[in-house]
Coordinates of C-alpha atoms in Angstrom, one line a residue:
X1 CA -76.0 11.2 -26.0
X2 CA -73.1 13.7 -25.7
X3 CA -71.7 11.9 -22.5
X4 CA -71.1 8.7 -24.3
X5 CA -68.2 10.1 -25.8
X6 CA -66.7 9.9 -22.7
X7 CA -68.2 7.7 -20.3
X8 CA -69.9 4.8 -20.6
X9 CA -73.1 3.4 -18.0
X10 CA -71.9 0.8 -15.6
X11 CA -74.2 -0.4 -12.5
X12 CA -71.6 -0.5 -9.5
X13 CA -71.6 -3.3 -6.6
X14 CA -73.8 -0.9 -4.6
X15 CA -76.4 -0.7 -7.6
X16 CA -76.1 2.6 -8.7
X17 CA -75.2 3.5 -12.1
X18 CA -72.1 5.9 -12.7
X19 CA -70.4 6.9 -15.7
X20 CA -67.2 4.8 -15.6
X21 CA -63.7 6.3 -16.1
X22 CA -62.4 5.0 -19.7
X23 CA -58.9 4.3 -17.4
X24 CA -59.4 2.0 -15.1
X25 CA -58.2 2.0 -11.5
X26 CA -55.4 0.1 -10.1
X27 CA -56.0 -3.7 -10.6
X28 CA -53.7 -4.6 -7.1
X29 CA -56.1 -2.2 -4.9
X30 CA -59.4 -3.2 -6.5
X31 CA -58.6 -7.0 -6.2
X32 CA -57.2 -6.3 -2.6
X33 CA -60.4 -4.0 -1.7
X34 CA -62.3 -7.0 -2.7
X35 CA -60.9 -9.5 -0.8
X36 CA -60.9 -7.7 2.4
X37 CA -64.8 -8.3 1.7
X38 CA -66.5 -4.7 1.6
X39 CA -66.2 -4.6 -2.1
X40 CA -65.8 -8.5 -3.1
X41 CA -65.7 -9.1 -6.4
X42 CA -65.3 -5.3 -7.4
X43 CA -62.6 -6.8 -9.9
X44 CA -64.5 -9.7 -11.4
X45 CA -67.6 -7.7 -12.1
X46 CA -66.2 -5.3 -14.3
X47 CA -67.7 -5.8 -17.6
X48 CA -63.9 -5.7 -19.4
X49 CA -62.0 -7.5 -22.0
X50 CA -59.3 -9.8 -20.2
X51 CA -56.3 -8.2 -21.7
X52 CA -57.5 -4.8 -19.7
X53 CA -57.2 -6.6 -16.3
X54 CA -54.0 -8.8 -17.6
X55 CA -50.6 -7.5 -16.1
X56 CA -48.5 -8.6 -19.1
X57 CA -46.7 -10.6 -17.2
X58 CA -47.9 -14.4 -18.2
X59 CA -49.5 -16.2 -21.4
X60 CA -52.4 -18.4 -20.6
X61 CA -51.8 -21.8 -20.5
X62 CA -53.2 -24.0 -23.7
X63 CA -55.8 -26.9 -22.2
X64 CA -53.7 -29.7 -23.4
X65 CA -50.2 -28.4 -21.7
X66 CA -48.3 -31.0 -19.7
X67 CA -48.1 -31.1 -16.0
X68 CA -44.3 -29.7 -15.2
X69 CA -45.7 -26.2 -17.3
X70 CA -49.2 -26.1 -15.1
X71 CA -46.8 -26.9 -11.8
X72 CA -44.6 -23.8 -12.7
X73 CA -47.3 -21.6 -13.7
X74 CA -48.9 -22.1 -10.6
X75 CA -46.0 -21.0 -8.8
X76 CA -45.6 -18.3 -10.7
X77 CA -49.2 -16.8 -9.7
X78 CA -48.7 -17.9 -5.9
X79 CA -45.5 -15.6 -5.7
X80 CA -47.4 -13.3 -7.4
X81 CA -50.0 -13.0 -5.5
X82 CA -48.4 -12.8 -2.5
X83 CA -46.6 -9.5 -3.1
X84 CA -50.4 -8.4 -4.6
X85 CA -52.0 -8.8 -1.4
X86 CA -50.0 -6.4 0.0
X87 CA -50.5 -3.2 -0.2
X88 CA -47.9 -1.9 1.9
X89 CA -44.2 -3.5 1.1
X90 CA -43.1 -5.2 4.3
X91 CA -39.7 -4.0 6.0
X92 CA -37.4 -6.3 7.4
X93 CA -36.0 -5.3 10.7
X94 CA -32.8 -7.1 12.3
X95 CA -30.6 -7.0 15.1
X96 CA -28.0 -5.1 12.9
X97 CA -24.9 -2.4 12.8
X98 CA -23.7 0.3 10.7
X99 CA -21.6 0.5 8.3
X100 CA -18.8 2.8 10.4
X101 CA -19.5 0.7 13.5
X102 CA -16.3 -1.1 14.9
X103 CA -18.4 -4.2 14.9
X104 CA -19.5 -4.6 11.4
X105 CA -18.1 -6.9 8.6
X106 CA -18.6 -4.2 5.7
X107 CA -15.1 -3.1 4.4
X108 CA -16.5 -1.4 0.8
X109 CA -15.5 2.4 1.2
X110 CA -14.2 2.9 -2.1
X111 CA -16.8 5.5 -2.5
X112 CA -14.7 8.2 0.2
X113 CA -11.6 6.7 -2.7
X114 CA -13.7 8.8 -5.4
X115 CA -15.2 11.4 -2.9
X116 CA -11.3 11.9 -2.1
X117 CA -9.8 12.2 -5.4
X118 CA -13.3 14.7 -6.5
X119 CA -12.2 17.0 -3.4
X120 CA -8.6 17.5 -5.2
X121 CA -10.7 18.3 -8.3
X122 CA -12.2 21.0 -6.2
X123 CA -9.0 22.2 -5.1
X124 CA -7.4 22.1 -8.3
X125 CA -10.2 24.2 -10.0
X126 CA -10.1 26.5 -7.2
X127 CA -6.6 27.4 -7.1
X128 CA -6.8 27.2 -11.0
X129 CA -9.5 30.3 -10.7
X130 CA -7.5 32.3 -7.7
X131 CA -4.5 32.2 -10.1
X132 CA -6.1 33.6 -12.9
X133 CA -7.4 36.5 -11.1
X134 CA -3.9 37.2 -9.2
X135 CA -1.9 36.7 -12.4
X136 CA -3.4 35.8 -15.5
X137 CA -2.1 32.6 -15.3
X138 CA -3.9 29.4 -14.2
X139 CA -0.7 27.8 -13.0
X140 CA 2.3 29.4 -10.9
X141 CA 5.6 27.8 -11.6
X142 CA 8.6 28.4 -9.5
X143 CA 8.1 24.4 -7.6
X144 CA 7.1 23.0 -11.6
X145 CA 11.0 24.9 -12.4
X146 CA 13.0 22.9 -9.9
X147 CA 11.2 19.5 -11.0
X148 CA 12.3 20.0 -14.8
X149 CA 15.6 21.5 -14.1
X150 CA 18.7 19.8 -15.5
X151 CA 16.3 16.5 -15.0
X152 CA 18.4 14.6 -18.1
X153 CA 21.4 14.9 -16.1
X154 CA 19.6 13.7 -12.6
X155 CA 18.2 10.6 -15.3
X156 CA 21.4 10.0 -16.7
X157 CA 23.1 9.7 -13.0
X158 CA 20.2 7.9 -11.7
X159 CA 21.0 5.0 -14.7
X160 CA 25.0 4.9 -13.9
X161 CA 23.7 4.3 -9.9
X162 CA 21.4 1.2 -10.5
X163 CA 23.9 0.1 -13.0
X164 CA 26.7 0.0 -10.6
X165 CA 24.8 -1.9 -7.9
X166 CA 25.5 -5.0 -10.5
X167 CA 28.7 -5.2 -9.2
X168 CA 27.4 -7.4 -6.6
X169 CA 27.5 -10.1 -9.1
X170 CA 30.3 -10.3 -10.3
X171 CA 32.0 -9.6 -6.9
X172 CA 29.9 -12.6 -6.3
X173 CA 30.9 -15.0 -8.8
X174 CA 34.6 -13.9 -7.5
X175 CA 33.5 -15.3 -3.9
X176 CA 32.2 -18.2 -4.8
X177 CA 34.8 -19.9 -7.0
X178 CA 38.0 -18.6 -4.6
X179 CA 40.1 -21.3 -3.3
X180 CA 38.7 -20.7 0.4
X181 CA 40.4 -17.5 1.5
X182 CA 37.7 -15.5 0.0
X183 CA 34.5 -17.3 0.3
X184 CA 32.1 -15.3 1.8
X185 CA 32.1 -16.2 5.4
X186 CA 35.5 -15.4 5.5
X187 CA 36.6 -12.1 3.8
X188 CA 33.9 -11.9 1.3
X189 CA 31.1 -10.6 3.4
X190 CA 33.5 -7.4 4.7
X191 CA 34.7 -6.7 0.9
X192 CA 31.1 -6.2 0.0
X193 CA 30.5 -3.9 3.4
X194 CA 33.2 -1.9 2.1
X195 CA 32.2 -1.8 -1.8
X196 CA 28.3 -0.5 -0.1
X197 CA 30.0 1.5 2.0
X198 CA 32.1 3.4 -0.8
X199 CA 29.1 3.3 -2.8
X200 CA 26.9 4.8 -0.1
X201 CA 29.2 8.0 0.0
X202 CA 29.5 8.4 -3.9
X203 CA 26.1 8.4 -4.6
X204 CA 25.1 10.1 -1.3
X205 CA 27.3 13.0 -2.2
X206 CA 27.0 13.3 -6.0
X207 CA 23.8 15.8 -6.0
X208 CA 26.0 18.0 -3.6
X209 CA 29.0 18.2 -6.0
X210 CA 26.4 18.8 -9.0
X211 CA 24.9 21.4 -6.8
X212 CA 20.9 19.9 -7.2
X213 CA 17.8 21.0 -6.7
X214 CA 16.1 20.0 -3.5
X215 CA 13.8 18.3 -5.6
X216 CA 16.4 16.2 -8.1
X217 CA 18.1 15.5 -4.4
X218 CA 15.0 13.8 -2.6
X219 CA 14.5 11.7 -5.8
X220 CA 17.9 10.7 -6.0
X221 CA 18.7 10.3 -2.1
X222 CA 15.2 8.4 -1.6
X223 CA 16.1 6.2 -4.7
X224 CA 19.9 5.7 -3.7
X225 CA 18.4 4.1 -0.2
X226 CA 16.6 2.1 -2.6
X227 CA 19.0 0.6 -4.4
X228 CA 21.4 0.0 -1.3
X229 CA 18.7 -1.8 0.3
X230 CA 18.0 -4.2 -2.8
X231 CA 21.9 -4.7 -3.1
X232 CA 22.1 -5.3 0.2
X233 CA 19.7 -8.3 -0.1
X234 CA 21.2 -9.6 -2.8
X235 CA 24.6 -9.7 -2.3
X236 CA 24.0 -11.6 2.0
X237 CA 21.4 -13.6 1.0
X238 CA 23.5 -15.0 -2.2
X239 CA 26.3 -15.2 0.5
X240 CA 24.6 -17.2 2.6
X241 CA 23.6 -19.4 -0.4
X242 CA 27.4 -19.6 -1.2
X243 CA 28.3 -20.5 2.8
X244 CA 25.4 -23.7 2.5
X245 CA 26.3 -24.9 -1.2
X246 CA 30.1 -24.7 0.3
X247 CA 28.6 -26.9 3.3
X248 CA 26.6 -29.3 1.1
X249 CA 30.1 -30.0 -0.8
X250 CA 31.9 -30.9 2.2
X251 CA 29.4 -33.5 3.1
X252 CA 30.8 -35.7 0.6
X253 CA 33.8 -36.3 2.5
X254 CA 31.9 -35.8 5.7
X255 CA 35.0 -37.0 7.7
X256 CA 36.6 -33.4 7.8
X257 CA 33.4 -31.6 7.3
X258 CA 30.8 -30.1 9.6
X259 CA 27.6 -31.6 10.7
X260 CA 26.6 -28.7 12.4
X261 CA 22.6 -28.4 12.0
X262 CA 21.5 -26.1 8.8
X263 CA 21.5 -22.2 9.5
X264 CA 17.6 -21.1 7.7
X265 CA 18.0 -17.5 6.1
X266 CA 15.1 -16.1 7.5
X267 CA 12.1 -15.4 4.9
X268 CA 10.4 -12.3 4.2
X269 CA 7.1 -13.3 5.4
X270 CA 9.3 -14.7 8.8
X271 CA 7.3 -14.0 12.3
X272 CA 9.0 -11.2 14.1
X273 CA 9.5 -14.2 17.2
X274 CA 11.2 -17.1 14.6
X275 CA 13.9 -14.9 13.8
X276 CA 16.6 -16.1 15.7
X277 CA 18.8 -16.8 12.8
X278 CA 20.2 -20.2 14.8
X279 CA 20.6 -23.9 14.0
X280 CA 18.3 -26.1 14.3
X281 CA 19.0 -28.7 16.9
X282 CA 18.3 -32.2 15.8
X283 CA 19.0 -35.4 18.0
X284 CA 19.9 -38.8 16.1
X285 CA 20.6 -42.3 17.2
X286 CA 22.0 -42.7 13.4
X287 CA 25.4 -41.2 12.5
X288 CA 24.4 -42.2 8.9
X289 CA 20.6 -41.0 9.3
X290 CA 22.2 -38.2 10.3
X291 CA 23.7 -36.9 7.2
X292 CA 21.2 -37.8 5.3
X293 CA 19.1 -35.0 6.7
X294 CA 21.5 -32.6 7.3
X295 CA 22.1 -33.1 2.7
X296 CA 18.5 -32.8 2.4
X297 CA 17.9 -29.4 4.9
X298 CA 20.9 -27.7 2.9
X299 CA 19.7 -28.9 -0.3
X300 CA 16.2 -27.6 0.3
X301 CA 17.9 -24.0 1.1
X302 CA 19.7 -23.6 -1.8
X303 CA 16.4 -24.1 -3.2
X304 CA 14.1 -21.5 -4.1
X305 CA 10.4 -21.7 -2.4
X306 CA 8.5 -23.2 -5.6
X307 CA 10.8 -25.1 -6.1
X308 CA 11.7 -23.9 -9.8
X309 CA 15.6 -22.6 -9.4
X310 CA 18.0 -23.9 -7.2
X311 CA 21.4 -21.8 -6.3
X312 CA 23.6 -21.3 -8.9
X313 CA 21.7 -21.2 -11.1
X314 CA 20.3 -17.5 -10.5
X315 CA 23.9 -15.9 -10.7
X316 CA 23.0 -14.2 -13.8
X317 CA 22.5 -10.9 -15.1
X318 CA 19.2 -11.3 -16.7
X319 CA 18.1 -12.8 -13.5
X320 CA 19.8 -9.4 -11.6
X321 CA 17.5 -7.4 -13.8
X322 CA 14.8 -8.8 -13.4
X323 CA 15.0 -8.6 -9.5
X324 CA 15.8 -4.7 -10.1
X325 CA 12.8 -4.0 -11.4
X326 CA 10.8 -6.2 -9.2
X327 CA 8.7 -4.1 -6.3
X328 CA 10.4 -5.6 -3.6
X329 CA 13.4 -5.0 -1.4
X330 CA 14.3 -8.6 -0.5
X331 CA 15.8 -11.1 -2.8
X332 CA 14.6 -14.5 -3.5
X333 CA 15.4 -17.3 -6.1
X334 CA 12.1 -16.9 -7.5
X335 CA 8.6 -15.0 -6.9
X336 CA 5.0 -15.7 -7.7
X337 CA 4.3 -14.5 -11.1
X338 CA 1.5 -13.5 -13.0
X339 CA 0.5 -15.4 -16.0
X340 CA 0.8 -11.8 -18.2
X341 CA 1.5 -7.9 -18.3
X342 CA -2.4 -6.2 -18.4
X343 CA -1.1 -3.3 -20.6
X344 CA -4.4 -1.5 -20.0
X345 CA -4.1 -1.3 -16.1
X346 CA -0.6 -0.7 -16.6
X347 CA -1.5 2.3 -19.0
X348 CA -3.7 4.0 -16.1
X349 CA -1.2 3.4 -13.3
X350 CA 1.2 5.0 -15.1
X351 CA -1.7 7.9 -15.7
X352 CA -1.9 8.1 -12.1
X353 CA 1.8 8.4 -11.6
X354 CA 1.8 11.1 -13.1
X355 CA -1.7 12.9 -12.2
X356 CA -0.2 12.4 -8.6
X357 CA 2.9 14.1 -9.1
X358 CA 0.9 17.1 -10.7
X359 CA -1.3 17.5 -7.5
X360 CA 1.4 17.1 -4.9
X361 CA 2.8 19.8 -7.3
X362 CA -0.1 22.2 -6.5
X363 CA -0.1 21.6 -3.3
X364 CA 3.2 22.3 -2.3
X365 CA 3.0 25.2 -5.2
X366 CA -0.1 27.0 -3.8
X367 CA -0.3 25.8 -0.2
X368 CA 2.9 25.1 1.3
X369 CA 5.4 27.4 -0.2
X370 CA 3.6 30.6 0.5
X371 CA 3.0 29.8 3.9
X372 CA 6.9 29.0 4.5
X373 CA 7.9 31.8 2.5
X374 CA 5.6 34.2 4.5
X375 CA 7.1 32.7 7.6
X376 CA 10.6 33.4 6.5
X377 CA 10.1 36.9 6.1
X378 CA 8.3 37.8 8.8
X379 CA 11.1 35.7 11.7
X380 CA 13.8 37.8 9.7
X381 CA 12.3 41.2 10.9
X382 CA 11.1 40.2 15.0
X383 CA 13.8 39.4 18.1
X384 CA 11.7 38.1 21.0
X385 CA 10.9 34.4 21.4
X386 CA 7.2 34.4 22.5
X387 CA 6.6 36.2 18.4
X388 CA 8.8 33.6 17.2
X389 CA 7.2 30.6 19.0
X390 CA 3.5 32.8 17.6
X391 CA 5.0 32.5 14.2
X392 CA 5.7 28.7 14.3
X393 CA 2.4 28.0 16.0
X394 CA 0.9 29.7 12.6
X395 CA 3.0 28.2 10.3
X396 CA 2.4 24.7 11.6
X397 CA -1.7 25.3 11.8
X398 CA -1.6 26.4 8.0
X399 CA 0.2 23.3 7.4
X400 CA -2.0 20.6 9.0
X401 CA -4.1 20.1 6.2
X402 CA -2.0 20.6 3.1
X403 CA 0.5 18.2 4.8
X404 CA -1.9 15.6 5.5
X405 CA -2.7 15.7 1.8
X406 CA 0.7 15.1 0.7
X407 CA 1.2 12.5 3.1
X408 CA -2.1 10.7 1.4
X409 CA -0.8 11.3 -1.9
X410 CA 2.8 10.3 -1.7
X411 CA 1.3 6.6 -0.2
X412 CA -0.8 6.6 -3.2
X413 CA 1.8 7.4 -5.9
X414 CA 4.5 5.1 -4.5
X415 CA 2.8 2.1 -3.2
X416 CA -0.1 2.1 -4.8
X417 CA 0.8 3.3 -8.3
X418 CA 4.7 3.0 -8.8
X419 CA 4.9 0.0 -7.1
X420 CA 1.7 -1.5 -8.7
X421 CA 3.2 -0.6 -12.3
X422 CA 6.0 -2.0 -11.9
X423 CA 4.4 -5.4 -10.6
X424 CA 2.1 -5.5 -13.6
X425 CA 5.8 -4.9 -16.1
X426 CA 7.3 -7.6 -14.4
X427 CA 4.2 -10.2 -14.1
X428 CA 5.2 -9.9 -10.0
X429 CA 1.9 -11.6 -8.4
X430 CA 2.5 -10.3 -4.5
X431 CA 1.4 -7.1 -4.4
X432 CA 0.5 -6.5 -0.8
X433 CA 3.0 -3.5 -0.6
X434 CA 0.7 -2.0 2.6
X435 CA -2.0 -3.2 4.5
X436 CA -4.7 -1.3 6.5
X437 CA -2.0 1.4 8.3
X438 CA -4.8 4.0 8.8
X439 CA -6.2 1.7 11.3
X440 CA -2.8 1.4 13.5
X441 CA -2.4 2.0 17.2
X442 CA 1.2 2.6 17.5
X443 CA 3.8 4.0 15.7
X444 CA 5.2 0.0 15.6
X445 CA 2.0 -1.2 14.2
X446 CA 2.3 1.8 11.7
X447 CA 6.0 0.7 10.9
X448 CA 4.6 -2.9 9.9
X449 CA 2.1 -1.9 7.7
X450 CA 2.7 1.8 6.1
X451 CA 5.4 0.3 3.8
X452 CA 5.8 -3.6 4.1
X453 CA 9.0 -3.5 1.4
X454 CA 11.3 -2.0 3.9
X455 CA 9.5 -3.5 6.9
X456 CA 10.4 -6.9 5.2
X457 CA 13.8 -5.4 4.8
X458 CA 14.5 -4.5 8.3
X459 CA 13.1 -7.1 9.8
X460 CA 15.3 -9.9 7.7
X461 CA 18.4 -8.0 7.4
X462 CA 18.7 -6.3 10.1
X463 CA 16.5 -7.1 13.2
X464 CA 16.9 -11.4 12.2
X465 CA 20.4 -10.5 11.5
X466 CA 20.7 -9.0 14.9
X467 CA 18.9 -12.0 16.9
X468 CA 21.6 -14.5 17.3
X469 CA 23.7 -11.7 19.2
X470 CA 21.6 -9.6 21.2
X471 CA 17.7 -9.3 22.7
X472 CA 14.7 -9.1 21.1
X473 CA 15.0 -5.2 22.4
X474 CA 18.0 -4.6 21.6
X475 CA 17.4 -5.6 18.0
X476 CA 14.8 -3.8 18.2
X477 CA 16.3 -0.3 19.0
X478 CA 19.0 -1.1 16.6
X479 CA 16.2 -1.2 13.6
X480 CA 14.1 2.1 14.7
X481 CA 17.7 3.8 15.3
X482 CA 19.1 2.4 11.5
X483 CA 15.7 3.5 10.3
X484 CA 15.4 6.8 12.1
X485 CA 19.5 7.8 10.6
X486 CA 17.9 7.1 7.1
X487 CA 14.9 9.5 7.8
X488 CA 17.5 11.9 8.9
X489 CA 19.8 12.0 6.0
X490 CA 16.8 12.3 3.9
X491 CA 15.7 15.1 5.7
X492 CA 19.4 16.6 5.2
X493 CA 19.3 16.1 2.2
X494 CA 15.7 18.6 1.2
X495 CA 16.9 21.2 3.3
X496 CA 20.7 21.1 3.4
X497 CA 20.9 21.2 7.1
X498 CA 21.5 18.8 9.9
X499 CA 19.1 19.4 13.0
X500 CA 18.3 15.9 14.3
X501 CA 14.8 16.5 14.8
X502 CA 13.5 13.9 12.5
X503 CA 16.0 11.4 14.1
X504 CA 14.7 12.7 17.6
X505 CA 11.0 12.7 16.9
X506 CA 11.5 8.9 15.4
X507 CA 13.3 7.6 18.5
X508 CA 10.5 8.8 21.0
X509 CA 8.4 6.5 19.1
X510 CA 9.3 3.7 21.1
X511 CA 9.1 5.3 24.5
X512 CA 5.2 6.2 23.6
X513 CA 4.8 2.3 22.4
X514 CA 5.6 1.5 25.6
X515 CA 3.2 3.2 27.3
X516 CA 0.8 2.8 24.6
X517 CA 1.2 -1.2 25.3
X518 CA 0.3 -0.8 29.0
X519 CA -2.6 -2.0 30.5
X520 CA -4.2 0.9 30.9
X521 CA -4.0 2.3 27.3
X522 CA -3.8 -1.2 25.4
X523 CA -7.3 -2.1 24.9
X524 CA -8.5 1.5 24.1
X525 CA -8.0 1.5 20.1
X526 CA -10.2 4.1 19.5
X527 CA -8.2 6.5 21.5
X528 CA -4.9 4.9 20.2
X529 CA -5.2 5.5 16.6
X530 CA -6.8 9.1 17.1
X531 CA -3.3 9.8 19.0
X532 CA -1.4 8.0 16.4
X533 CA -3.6 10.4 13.8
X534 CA -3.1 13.4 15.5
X535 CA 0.6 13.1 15.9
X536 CA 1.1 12.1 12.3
X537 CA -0.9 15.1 10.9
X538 CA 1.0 17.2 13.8
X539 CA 4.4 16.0 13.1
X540 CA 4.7 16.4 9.1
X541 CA 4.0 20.2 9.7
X542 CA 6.3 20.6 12.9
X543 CA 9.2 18.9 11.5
X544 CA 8.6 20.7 7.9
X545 CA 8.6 23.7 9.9
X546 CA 11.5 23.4 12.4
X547 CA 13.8 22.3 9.6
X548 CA 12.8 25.5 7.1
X549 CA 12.9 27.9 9.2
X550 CA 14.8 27.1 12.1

């Protein structure tokens, strides 16, 4: 017959004969159809070949296997046929939260990292595009013309700049082996205040004399601060070193020396409310006992936290060097290393550098200079104030966004990228240069954890220094106003003019703090940290405005 070709007779449960698909259904519904009763035994009635009915998915068991192989095998089929009996998969619902809620644990967003860095793509192509139709060119040039003008000479003074911060040392070396008159705690400390000093004002002043591009002078002001700060550290906290091995000496005629407790150099990692910078107050029955502890307290701070160097050893220039090029602002006897250099991360850090500079290059090119050059024209040609308070109100709305941008990609580049580099050259294992600042408050709780170098910085050098004389608010005020006079002279510096608003905007951070920190705003983090969002993004385009054009 012509329909065996294609079907072949098979007498169903029901008894009625129908030709019979050569596929067969789905084993899992037939076997699950037959359990439920209405069609039992659908499955074990077919008239098939056990291979056609097999899943794959096992191999029979031989009669004579032992017991441990028939005791997994039946496992195997009980799992199995649990998940077969179902013909629905079952969904597991739980008390749970989202992902963006404030009360989950889920911290992975690296995916908004990629979606970030694909929306610069965007922007990139796009203003590749635009500048092709406008010019036949993909690029414009005028910002890429003041990065690579006279930039040997800028690298050639940047080199003589670092290399005179090692002055410190031997300037050291002098303080530590005078007969007394010039240890550090008596004239040494103010010769090195003057030598920073001087240095401050050569350095400060050389792109002016060479008559810089803004550029060359944000580079070389921003990297001048640097260096100040990291000669800074070195040169007190060696002096303090010099002060206690001075002490320690003494002890071994303790009749003429001082037992006065040890004064601890406050750390790095220091809480804000243990820097006091005093002497620890220790009561003793035994004169004897006594001195024992006060060798082994100034012993222990001559020597370096793992215990590896111990002060004098670190007067060297290698040494020196080595803390140049490490990412960190304060000086220490010895960090955590690494056990070795990945060249391969290294070689895409240094990629990034460099990718980062290129886009904070477009930016500026095609989104910022316009916009203040537009600005400039059109404030030269009106008189009344309300059009020139219109004007600013434009130009700082076309800024927002662009700004924002290069905020988000100068954090990348410097403390992600420059800062990570250099830790992978120098094997430097602590690389928590920021923590989660996007998250802050207050401008305070933004100061701590935007860049935790110079936060580490201020609060060793200058707020701990500041303890022992004055309160914890005074010390305060007199680290946002040293840090708010550095803002300033940066901002000099870019546009050649000295308008205070930086310094202004930066001192009414601590005013809002407080109010922040009252009751009645404290607890409300949500609307905190959109404040503190909206007066960052605000605040980059007022101040880049004011200063330009005003």
């Amino acid at each position: 017959m012509a329909s065996t070709t294609s079907y072949q007779s098979h007498e169903a449960p029901d008894g009625i004969v129908r030709p019979r698909p050569m596929k067969l259904g789905n084993p899992v519904v037939l076997r699950a159809q037959g359990e439920n009763g209405n069609h039992r035994g659908a499955l074990a009635k077919l008239d098939l070949p056990a291979s056609e009915v097999s899943s794959g998915r096992s191999t029979p068991l031989p009669p004579d296997a032992p017991p441990s192989a028939l005791s997994i095998s039946s496992a195997r089929k009980q799992v199995r046929a649990q998940q077969k009996h179902r013909l629905f998969p079952t969904i597991d619902y739980a008390a749970r939260v989202s992902h963006f809620d404030p009360k989950s644990e889920y911290r992975d967003f690296r995916g908004f990292f990629v979606l970030f860095w694909i929306g610069l793509a965007i922007m990139v192509n796009t203003s590749m595009l635009r500048n092709i139709k406008d010019t036949g060119f993909p690029f414009r040039v005028n910002v890429w013309a003041l990065l690579t003008e006279r930039v040997w000479q800028l690298a050639l003074a940047d080199g003589v700049m670092i290399a005179t911060t090692a002055l410190s040392l031997p300037l050291h070396r002098m303080f530590r082996s005078s007969k007394g008159w010039l240890w550090w705690e008596n004239r040494g400390m103010a010769v090195q205040s003057v030598f920073q000093v001087l240095w401050l004002i050569l350095w400060i002043n050389w792109p002016f004399m060479l008559a810089w591009t803004w550029t060359a002078q944000v580079f070389f002001t921003l990297h001048t601060i640097t260096m100040l700060m990291k000669m800074h550290s070195y040169a007190f906290y060696n002096g303090h070193l010099s002060t206690t091995e001075h002490r320690l000496s003494a002890l071994d005629n303790p009749e003429n020396a001082s037992t006065a407790a040890v004064v601890r150099y406050p750390r790095s990692s220091t809480h804000l409310n243990e820097l006091s910078m005093g002497k620890e107050k220790k009561t003793h029955h035994d004169e004897d006992e006594a001195l024992a502890e006060l060798r082994e307290d100034l012993a222990l701070e001559l020597t370096s936290p793992l215990g590896q160097v111990t002060y004098p050893q670190n007067l060297t220039f290698a040494n020196y060097f080595d803390y140049i090029l490490c990412p960190t602002l304060c000086y220490e006897l010895e960090y955590p290393r690494t056990e070795r250099t990945q060249y391969l991360e290294l070689f895409w850090k240094t990629l990034a550098v460099f990718g980062c500079i290129f886009l904070l290059t477009i930016t500026s090119e095609e989104f910022i200079v316009p916009v203040l050059h537009d600005a400039s024209l059109r404030l030269d040609n009106i008189s009344s104030t309300s059009e020139t308070l219109l004007i600013l109100a434009e130009t700082i709305s076309l800024l927002l966004f662009p700004f924002m941008v290069m905020f988000l990609l100068v954090f990348l580049v410097v403390f992600e990228y420059v800062l990570g580099a250099f830790a992978e050259i120098t094997c430097f294992a602590d690389r928590h240069f920021y923590s989660d600042w996007w998250n802050s408050c207050d401008w305070l709780e933004f100061s701590r954890e935007w860049n935790i170098p110079v936060h580490h910085f201020l609060r060793r050098h200058v707020y701990g220094a500041s303890r022992p004389y004055m309160s914890r608010n005074m010390s305060t005020l007199i680290t946002f106003l040293l840090s708010a006079l550095g803002h300033e002279l940066v901002m000099g510096c870019i546009t050649k003019k000295l308008r205070g608003y930086g310094f202004l905007a930066q001192m009414m951070q601590l005013p809002i703090v407080a109010l922040q920190r009252t009751e009645a705003v404290r607890g409300k983090r949500l609307f905190n940290n959109i404040c503190f969002w909206v007066s960052m993004i605000l605040g980059l385009s007022m101040m880049c405005a004011l200063y330009v054009l005003i």
